[in-house]
Coordinates of C-alpha atoms and ligand atoms in Angstrom, one line a residue:
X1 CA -178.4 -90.7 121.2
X2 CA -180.2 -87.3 120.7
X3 CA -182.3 -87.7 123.9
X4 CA -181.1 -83.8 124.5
X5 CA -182.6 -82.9 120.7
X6 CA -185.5 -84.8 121.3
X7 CA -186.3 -83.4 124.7
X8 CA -186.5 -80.0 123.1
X9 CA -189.1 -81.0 120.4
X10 CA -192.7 -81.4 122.0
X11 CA -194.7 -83.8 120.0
X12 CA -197.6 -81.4 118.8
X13 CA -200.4 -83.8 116.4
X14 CA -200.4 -80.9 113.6
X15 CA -196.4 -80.2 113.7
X16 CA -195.1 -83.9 113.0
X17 CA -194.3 -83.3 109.5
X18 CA -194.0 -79.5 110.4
X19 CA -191.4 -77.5 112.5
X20 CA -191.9 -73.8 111.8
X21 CA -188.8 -72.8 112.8
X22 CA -188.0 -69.4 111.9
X23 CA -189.7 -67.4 109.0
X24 CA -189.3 -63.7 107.7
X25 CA -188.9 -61.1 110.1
X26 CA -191.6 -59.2 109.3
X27 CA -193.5 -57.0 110.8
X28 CA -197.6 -57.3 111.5
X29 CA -196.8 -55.0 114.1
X30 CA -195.2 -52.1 115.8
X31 CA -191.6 -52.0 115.4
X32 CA -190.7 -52.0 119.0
X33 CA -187.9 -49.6 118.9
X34 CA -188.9 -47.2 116.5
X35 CA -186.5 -48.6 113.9
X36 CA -187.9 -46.9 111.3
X37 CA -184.2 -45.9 109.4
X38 CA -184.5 -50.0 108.9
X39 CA -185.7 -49.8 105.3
X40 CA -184.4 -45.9 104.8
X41 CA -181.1 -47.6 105.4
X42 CA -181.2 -49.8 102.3
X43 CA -180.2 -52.8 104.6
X44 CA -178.5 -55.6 104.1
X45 CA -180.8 -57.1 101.3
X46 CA -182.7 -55.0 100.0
X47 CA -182.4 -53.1 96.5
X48 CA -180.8 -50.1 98.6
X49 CA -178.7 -47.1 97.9
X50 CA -175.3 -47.5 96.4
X51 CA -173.2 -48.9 98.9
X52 CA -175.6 -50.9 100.8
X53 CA -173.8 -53.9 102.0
X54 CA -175.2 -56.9 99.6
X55 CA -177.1 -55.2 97.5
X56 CA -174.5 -56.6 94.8
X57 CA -176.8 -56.7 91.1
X58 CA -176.1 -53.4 89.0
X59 CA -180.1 -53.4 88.3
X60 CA -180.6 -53.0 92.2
X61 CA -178.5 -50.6 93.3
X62 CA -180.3 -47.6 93.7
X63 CA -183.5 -48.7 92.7
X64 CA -186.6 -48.3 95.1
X65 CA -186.9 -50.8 96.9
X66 CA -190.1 -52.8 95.5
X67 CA -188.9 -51.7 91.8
X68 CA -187.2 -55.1 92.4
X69 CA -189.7 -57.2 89.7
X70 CA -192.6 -58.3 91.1
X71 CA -192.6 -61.0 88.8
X72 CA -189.7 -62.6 90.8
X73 CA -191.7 -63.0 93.9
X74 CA -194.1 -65.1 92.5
X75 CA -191.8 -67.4 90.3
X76 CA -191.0 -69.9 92.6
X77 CA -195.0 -70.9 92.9
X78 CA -195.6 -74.5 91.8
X79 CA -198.2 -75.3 89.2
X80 CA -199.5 -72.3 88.1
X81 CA -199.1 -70.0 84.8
X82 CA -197.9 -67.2 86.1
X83 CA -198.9 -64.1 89.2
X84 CA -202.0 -63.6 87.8
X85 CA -203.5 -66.8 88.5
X86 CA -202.2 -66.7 92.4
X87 CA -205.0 -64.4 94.5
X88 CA -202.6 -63.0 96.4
X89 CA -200.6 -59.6 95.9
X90 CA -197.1 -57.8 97.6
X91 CA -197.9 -54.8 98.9
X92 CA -195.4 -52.4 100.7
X93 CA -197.3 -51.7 103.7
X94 CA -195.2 -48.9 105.7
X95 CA -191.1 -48.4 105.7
X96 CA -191.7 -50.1 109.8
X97 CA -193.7 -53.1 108.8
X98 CA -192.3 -53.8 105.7
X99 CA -193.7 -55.9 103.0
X100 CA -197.5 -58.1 103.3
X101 CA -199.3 -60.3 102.1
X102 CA -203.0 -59.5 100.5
X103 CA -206.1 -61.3 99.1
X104 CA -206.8 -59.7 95.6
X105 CA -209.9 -62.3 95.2
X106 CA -211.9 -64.1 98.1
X107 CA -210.4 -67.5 99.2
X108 CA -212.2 -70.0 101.1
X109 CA -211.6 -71.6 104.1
X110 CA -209.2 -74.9 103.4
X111 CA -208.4 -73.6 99.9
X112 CA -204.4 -73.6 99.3
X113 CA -203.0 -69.9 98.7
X114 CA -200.1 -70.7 97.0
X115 CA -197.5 -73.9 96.6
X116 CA -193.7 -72.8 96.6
X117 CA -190.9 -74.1 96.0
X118 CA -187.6 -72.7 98.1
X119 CA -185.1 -70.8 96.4
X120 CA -182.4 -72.9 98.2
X121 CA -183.0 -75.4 100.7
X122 CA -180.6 -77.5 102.9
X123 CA -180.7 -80.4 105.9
X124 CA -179.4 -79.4 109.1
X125 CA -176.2 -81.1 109.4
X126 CA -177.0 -82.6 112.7
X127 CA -180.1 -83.5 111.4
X128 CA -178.1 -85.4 108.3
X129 CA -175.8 -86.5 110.7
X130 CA -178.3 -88.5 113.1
X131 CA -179.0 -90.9 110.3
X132 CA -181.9 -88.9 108.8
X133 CA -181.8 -89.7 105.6
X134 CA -183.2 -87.1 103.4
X135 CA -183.2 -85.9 100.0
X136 CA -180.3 -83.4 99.2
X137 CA -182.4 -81.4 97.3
X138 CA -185.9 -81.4 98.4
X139 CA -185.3 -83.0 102.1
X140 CA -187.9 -86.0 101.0
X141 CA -187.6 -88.9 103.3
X142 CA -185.4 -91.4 102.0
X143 CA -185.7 -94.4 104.7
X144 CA -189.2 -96.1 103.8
X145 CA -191.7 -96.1 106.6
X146 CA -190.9 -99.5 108.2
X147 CA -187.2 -98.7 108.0
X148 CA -188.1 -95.4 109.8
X149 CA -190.2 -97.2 112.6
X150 CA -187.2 -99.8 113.0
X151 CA -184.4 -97.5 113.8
X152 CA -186.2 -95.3 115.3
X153 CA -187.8 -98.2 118.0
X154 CA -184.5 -99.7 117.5
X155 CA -186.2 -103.5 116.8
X156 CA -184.8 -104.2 113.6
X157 CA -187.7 -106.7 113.5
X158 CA -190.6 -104.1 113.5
X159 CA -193.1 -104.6 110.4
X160 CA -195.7 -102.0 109.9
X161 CA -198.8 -103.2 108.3
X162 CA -200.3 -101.5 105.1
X163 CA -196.7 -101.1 103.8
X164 CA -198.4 -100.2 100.4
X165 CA -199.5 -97.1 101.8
X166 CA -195.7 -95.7 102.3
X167 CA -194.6 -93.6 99.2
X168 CA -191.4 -93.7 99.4
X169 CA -190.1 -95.2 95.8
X170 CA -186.3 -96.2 96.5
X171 CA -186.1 -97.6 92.7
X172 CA -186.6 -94.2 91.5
X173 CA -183.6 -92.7 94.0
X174 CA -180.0 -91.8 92.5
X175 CA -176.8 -90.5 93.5
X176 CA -174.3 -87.8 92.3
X177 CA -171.6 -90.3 90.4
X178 CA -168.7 -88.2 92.0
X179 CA -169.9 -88.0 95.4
X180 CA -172.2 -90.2 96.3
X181 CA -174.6 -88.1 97.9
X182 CA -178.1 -89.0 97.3
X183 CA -181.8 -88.0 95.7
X184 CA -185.4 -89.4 95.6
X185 CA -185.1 -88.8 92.1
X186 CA -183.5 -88.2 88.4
X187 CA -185.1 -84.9 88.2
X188 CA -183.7 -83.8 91.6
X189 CA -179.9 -85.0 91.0
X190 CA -180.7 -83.2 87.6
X191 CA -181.8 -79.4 89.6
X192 CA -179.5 -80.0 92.3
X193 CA -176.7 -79.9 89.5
X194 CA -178.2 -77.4 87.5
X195 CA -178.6 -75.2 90.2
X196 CA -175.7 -75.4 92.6
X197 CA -174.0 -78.8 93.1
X198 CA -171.5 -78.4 90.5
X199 CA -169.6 -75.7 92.5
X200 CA -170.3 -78.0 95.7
X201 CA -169.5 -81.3 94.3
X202 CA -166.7 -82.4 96.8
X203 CA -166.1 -85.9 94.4
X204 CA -164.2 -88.2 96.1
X205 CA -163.0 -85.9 99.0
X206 CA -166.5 -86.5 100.6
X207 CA -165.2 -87.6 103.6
X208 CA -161.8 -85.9 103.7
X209 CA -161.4 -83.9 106.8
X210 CA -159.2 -81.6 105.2
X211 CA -161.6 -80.8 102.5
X212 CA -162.6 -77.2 102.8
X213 CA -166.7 -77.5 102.8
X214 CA -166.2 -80.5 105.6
X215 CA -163.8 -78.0 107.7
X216 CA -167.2 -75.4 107.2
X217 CA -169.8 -78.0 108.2
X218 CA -167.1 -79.0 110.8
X219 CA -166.7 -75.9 112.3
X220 CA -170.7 -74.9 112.0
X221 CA -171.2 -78.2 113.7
X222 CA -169.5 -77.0 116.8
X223 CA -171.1 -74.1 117.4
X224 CA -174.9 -74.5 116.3
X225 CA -176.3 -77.1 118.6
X226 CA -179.8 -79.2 118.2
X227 CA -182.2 -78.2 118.2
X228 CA -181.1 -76.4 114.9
X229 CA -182.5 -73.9 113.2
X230 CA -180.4 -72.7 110.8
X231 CA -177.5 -73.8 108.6
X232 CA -174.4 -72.7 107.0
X233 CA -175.2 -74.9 103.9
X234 CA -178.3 -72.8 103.0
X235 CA -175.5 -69.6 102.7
X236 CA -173.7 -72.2 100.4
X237 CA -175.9 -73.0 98.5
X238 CA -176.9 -69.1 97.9
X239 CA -173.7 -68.7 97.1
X240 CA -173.2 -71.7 94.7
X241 CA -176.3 -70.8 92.6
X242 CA -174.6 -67.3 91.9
X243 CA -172.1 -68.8 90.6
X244 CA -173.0 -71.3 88.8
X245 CA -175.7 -68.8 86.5
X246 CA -175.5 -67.6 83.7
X247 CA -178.2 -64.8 85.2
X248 CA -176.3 -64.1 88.4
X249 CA -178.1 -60.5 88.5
X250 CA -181.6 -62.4 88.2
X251 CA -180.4 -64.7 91.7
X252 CA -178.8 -61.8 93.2
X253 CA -182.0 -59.7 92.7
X254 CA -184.0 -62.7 94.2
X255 CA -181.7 -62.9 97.8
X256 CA -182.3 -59.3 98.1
X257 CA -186.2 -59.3 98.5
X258 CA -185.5 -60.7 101.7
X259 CA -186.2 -58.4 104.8
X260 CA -183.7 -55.5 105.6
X261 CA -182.2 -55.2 109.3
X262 CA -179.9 -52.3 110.7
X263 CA -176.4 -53.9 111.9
X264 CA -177.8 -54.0 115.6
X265 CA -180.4 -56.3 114.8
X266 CA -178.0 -58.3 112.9
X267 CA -176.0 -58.8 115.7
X268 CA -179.1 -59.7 117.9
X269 CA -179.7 -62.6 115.4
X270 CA -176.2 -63.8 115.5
X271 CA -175.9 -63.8 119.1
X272 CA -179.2 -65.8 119.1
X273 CA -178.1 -68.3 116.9
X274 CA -174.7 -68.8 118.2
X275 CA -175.2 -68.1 121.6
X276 CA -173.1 -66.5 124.5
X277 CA -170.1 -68.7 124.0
X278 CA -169.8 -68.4 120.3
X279 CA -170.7 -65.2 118.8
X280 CA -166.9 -64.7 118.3
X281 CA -166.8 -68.0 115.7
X282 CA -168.5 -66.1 113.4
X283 CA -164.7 -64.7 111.9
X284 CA -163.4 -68.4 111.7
X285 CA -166.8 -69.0 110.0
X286 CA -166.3 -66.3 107.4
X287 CA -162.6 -67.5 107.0
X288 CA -164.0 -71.2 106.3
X289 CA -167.0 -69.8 104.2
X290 CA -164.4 -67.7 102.2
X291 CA -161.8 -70.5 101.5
X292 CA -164.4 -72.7 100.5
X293 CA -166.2 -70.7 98.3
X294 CA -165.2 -67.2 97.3
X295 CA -166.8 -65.4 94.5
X296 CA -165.4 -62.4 93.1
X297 CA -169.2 -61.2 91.4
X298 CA -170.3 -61.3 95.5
X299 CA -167.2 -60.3 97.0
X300 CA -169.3 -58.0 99.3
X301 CA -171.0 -61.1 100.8
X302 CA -167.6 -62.0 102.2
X303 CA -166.2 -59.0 104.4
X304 CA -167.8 -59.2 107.8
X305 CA -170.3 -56.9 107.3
X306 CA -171.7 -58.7 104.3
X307 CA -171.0 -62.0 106.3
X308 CA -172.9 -60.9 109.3
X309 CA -176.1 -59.6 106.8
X310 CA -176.1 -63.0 105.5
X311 CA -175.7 -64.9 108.6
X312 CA -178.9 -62.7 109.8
X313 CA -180.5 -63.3 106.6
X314 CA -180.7 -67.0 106.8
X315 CA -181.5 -67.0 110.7
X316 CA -184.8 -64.8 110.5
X317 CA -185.9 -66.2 106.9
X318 CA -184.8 -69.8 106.9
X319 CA -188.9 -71.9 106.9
X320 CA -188.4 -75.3 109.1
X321 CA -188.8 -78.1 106.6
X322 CA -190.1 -81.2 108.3
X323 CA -189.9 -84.6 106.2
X324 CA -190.9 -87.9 107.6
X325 CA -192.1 -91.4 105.5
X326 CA -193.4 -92.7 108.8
X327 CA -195.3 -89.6 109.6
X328 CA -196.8 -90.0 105.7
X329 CA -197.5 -93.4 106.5
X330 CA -199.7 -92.3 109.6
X331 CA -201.7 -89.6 108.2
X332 CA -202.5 -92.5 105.2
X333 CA -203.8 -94.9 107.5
X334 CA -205.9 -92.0 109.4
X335 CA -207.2 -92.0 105.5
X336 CA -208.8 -95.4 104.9
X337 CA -211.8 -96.5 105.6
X338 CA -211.7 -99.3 107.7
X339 CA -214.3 -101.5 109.3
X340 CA -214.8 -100.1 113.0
X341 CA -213.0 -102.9 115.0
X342 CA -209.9 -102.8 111.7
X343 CA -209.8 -99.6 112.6
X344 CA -209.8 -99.8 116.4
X345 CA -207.0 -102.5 116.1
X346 CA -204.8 -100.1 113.6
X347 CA -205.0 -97.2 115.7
X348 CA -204.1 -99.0 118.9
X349 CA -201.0 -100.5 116.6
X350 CA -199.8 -97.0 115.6
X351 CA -200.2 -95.4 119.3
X352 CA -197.9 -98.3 120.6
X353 CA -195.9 -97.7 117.7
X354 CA -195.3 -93.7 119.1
X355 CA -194.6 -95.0 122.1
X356 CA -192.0 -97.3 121.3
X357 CA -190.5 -94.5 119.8
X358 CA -190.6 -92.4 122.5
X359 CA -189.2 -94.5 124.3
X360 CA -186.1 -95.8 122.8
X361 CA -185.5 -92.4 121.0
X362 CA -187.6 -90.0 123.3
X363 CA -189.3 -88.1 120.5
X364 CA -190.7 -88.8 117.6
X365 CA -188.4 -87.0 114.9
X366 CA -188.4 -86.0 111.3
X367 CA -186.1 -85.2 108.7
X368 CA -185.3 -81.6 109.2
X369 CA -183.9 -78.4 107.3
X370 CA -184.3 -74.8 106.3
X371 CA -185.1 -72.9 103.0
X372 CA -185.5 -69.9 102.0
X373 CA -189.3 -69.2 100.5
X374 CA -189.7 -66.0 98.7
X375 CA -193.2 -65.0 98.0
X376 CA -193.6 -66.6 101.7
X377 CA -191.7 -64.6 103.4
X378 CA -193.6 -61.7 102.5
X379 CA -196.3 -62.7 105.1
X380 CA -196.8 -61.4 108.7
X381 CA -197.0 -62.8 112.1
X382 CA -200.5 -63.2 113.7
X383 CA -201.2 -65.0 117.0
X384 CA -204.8 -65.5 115.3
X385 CA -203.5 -66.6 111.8
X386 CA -206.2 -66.5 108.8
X387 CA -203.9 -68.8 106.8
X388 CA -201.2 -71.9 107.6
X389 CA -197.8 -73.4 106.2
X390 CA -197.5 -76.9 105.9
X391 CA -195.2 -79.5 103.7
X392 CA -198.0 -81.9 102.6
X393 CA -195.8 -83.4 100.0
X394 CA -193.6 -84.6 102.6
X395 CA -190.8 -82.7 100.8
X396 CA -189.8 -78.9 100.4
X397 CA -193.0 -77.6 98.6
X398 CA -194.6 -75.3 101.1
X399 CA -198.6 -75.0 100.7
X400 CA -200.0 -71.5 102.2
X401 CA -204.0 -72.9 102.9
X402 CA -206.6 -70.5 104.5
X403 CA -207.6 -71.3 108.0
X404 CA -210.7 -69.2 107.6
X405 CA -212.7 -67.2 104.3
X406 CA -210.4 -64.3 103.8
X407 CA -212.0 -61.5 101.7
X408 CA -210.4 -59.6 99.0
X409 CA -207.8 -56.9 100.4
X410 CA -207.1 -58.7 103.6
X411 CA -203.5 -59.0 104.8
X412 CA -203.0 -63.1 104.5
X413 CA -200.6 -64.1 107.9
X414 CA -199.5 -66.9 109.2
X415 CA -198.3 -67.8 112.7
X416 CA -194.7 -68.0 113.4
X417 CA -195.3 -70.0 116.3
X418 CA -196.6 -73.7 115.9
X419 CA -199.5 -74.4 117.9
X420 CA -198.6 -75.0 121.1
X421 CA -196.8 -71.9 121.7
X422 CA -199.9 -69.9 120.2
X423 CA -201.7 -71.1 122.8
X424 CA -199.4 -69.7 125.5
X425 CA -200.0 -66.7 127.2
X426 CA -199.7 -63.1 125.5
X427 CA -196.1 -62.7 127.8
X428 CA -194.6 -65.7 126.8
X429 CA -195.6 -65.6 123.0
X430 CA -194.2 -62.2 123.0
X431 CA -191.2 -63.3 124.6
X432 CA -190.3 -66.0 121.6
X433 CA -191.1 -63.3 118.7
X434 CA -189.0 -60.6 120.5
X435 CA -186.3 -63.5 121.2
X436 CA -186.4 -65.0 118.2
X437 CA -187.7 -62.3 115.3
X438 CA -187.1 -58.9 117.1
X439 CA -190.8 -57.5 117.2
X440 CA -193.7 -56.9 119.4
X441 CA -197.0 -58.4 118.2
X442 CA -199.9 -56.1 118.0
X443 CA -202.0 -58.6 116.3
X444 CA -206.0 -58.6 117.1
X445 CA -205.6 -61.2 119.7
X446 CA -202.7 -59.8 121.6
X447 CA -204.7 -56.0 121.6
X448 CA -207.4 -57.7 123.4
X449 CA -204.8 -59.3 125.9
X450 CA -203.0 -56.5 125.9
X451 CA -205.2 -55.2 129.6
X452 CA -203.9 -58.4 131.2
X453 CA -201.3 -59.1 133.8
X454 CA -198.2 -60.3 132.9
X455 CA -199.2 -63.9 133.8
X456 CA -197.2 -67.2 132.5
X457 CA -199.0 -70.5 133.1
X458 CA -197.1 -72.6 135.9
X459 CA -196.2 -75.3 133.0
X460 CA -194.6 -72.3 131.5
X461 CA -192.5 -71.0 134.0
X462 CA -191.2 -74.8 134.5
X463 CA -190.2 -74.8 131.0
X464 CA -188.6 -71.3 131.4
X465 CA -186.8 -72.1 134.3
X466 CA -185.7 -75.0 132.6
X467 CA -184.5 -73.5 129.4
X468 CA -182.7 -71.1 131.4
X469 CA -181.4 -72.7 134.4
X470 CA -179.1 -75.2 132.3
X471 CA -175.6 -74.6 131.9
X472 CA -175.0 -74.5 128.7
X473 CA -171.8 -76.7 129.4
X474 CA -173.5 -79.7 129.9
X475 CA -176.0 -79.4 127.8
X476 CA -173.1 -79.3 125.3
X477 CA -170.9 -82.1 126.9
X478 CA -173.8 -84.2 126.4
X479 CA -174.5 -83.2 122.4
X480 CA -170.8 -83.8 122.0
X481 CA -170.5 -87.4 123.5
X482 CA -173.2 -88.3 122.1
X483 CA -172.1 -88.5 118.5
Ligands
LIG501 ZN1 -185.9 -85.0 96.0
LIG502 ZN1 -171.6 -84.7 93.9
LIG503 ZN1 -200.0 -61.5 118.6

């Protein structure tokens, strides 16, 4: 199965437990077409004039847009007392770049920025689908390590040595009573129903066909391919946390510090994540999305406009989450200290290990899924990134860590490219962020580059060709028989 998923990923050392996918459209750069009505416009998100399309919560509308509390970007931060204690400040940079990210103290190289938690997070359904079991709250492996290694090499009999070092605690897991659907722990089943699974509780109609949440996941499932990047459960969940607070104006607030686009960008993003053959689902999705979960306080998210800004909305904001107890396992055994020859033996254990896995399931794969990160998304895009993301926890908390000393009143960014494409040529890294996040980098590295032909590498153009030349039929005949 999933050779065609697999094909897609590279295997990139620094990226096993990590697959950026897509993170906020914002801009470290020149907005390419002079879009600057995109923040003027009050957008789809933002706290905007009255009328804008989402902006729902009676505190927003009207309101400048960063009179949204500040306070509420920095509440989702893990393990600290409150903004003051992060070294980092919002600051509205200019109505075309949008919000960034600054140093209000200096922060040394390897020191963690921030940890956050996502405001909602969500497997892809593929992803779930595949037999990656996750979390449904915080995407943590579920499988322990050696279970991992033995479906994924397909020998049942595979035993992986240290098995103290995996983490995975399956005494400590649980399952919603009605449904059955299940978490590493008491205290996620406990979130997961305080937050939103009450409203998405499907009880015993789990696996009914009929049921209207398995008609959207259906229905999402035939027209988002792997590799995924996005899902419709991440809208879900938005939309069951409103409804299930008390504070719906607090929530609604929250979803609107996300970026702003005009409707043509909107559509750019839905065409990208649905492709050529299935930008006209996106009324049966907002019929399915509707029947299964209508809300009269956000009946605006429902028309198609509103549909459309929140389709966008998860697309260019959802942060890849990778989770993987075999890729835990690994970077613990890089950990111990062994005696030379142990160590020798171990390492030549685990790189017959990868490929066995390559070659029974092509690549190496983790648990994957989306969420949306608020404080997060307020960083830019740099080809020459001062500061990384990264899931060390091997679930959804998101460490920011310095790649380099960054003084105070430097703009923090990250890369929204993983490593491998940063080290592609200034054409094709601009073609992904144009592609995929609809701006033109002018970061430090790409001015200097900017003098240089228009060169790909000839690796690159295979790929390109590649990536292009396939009909998308049977690249899709081969997803769908595969299942
Ligand atoms: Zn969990
Ligand atoms: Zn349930
Ligand atoms: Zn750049």
């Amino acid at each position: 199965m999933a050779t065609k998923i697999q094909a897609k990923l590279h295997r990139c050392k620094s990226t096993k437990t990590t697959r950026p996918t897509r993170t906020s459209l914002k801009h470290s750069c020149e907005n390419p077409r002079g879009l600057t009505d995109t923040h003027a416009e009050g957008g789809a998100f933002g706290a905007g004039p009255p009328g804008s399309r989402l902006g729902q919560g009676s505190e927003g509308r009207g309101t400048p847009k960063m009179a949204a509390s500040m306070c509420d970007v920095f509440s989702f931060c893990v393990g600290v007392a409150g903004p003051a204690r992060i070294p980092v400040e919002v600051r509205f940079v200019s109505s075309a770049k949008g919000k960034g990210l600054f140093a209000t103290q200096l922060i040394r190289k390897g020191e963690t920025v921030f940890v956050e938690r996502p405001l909602v997070a969500a497997q892809f359904l593929w992803n779930a689908l595949y037999r990656y079991r996750a979390c449904d709250h915080c995407l943590r492996a579920l499988e322990k390590a050696e279970e991992n290694a033995q479906r994924l090499t397909g020998k049942p009999g595979q035993v992986l040595p240290h098995p103290e070092l995996c983490t995975v605690r399956q005494d400590l897991h649980q399952s919603c009573p009605h449904c059955r659907v299940t978490y590493c722990s008491a205290e996620c089943r406990l979130a997961a129903a305080e937050q939103y699974h009450q409203i998405l509780c499907p009880g015993p109609s789990q696996d009914d066909p009929a049921h209207p949440l398995n008609k959207l996941q259906e229905a999402w499932r035939s027209v988002h391919y792997p590799p995924e990047t996005a899902s419709i459960m991440l809208m879900a969940r938005m939309v069951a946390t409103v409804k299930q607070a008390k504070d719906k104006d607090r929530w609604i607030r929250l979803f609107s510090q996300f970026c702003n686009k005009t409707a043509n960008e909107e559509e750019e993003i839905v065409h990208k994540l649905l492709g050529d053959k299935f930008k006209g689902q996106l009324e049966l999705l907002r019929r399915l999305f509707t029947e299964a979960l209508y809300e009269e306080a956000l009946s605006q998210w429902f028309t198609p406009d509103g549909f459309r800004s929140l389709f966008a909305l998860v697309g260019t904001n959802g942060q890849g989450i990778g989770t993987s107890s075999l890729s835990q396992w690994v970077h613990a055994c890089d950990a111990l200290e062994l005696k030379p020859q142990d160590r020798e033996q171990l390492d030549t254990f685990i790189d017959q290990l990868y490929k066995d896995i390559e070659a029974a399931t092509g690549e190496f794969l983790n648990c994957e899924g989306s969420g949306l990160f608020v404080l997060q998304s307020c960083c830019n895009h740099s080809c020459v990134p001062n500061a990384e993301t990264s899931f060390p926890e091997n679930n959804f908390l998101l460490h920011v860590t310095a790649l380099e000393d960054i003084k105070p009143g430097e703009e923090i960014c990250i890369s929204y490219l993983d490593c491998c494409q940063r080290e592609r040529s200034r054409h094709s890294r601009h073609k992904i962020l144009r592609e995929n996040y609809l701006f033109v980098c002018s970061c430090p590295k790409c001015l200097a580059e900017a003098d240089e032909p228009n060169m790909t590498s000839e690796e690159e153009e295979e790929e390109e060709e590649e990536e292009e030349g396939e009909p998308e039929d049977a690249e899709l005949g081969d997803e769908m028989t595969d299942v």
